[in-house]
mmCIF file of C-alpha atoms in Angstrom:
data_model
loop_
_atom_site.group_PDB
_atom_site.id
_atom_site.type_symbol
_atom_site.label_atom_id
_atom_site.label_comp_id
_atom_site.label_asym_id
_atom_site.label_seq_id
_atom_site.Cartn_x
_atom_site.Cartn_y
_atom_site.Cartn_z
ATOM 1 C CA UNK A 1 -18.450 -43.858 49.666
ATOM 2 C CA UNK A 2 -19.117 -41.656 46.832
ATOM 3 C CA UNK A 3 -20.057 -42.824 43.366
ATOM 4 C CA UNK A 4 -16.943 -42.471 41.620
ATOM 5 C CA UNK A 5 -15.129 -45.019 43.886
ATOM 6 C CA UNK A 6 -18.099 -47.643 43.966
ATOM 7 C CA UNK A 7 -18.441 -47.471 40.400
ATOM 8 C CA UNK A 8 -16.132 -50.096 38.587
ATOM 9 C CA UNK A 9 -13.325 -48.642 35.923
ATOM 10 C CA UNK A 10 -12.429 -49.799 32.295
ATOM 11 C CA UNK A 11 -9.126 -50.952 34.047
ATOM 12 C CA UNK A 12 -9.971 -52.621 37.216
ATOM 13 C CA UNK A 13 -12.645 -55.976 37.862
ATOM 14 C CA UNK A 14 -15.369 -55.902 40.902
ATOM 15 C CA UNK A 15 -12.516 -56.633 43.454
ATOM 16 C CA UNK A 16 -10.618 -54.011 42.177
ATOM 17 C CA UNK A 17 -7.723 -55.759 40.590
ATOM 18 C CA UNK A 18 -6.039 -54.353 37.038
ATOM 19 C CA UNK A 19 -7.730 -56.151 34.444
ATOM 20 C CA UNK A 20 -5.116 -55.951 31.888
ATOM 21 C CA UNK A 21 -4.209 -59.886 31.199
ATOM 22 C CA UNK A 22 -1.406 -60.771 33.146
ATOM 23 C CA UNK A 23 -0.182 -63.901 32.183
ATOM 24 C CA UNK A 24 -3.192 -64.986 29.837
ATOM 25 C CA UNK A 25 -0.737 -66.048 26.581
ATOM 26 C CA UNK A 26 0.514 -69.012 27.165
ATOM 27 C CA UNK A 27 1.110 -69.933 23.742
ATOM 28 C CA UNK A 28 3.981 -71.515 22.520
ATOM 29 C CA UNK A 29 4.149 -69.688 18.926
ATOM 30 C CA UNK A 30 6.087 -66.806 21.355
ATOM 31 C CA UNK A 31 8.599 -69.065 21.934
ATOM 32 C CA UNK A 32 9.241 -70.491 18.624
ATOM 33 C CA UNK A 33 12.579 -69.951 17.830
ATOM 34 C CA UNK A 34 13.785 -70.519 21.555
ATOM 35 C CA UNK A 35 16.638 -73.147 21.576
ATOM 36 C CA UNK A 36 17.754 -74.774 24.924
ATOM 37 C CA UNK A 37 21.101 -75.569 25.706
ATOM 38 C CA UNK A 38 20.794 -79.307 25.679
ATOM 39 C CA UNK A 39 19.638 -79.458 21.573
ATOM 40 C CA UNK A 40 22.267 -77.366 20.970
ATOM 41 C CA UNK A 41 25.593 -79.183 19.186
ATOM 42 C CA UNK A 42 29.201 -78.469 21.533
ATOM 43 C CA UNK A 43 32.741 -79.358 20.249
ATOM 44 C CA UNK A 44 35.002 -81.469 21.813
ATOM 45 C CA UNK A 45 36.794 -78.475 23.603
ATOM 46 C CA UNK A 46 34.083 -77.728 25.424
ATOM 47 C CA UNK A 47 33.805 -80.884 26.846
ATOM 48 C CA UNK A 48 37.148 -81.089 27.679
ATOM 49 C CA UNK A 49 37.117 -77.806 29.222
ATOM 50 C CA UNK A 50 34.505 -78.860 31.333
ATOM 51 C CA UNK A 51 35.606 -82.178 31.865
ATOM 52 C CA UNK A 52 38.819 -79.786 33.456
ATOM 53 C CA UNK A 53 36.820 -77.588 35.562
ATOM 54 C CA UNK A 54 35.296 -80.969 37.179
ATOM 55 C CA UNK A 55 38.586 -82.499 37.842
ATOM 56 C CA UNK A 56 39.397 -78.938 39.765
ATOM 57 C CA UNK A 57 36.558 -78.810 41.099
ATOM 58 C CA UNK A 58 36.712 -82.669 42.687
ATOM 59 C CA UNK A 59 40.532 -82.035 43.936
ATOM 60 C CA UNK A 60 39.854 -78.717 45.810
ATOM 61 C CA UNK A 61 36.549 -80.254 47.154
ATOM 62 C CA UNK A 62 37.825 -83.157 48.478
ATOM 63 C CA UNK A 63 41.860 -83.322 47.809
ATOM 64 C CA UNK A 64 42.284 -80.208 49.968
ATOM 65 C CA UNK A 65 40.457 -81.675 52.880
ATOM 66 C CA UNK A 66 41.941 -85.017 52.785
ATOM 67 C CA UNK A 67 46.080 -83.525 52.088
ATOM 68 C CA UNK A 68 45.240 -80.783 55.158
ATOM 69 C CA UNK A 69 43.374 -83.229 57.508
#
């Protein structure tokens, strides 16, 4: 092999892989203002919507089967 290629780059480590910090901040100041769904407040309409699309869900799921069996 000729020099160039045995010779290790700014970029790449001994085995050849980038060395550019994949994945090395883990911090959690990047995700600081991140909210999840469950600590955020809903209204009673949503919950009654999805109360709804249960019940619809439940009756094609299993009233189908049962009225067409």
């Amino acid at each position: 092999m000729s020099e160039d290629t045995d010779s290790v780059d700014a970029e790449h480590d001994e085995a050849g892989h980038d060395d550019h910090g994949h994945g090395t901040d883990h911090s959690d100041e990047a995700h600081a203002g991140r909210v999840t769904s469950p600590m955020q407040d809903f209204e009673m309409n949503q919950v009654t919507f999805g109360a709804v699309v249960m019940l619809v869900g439940v009756i094609v799921t299993i009233g189908l089967p049962v009225l067409l069996g």
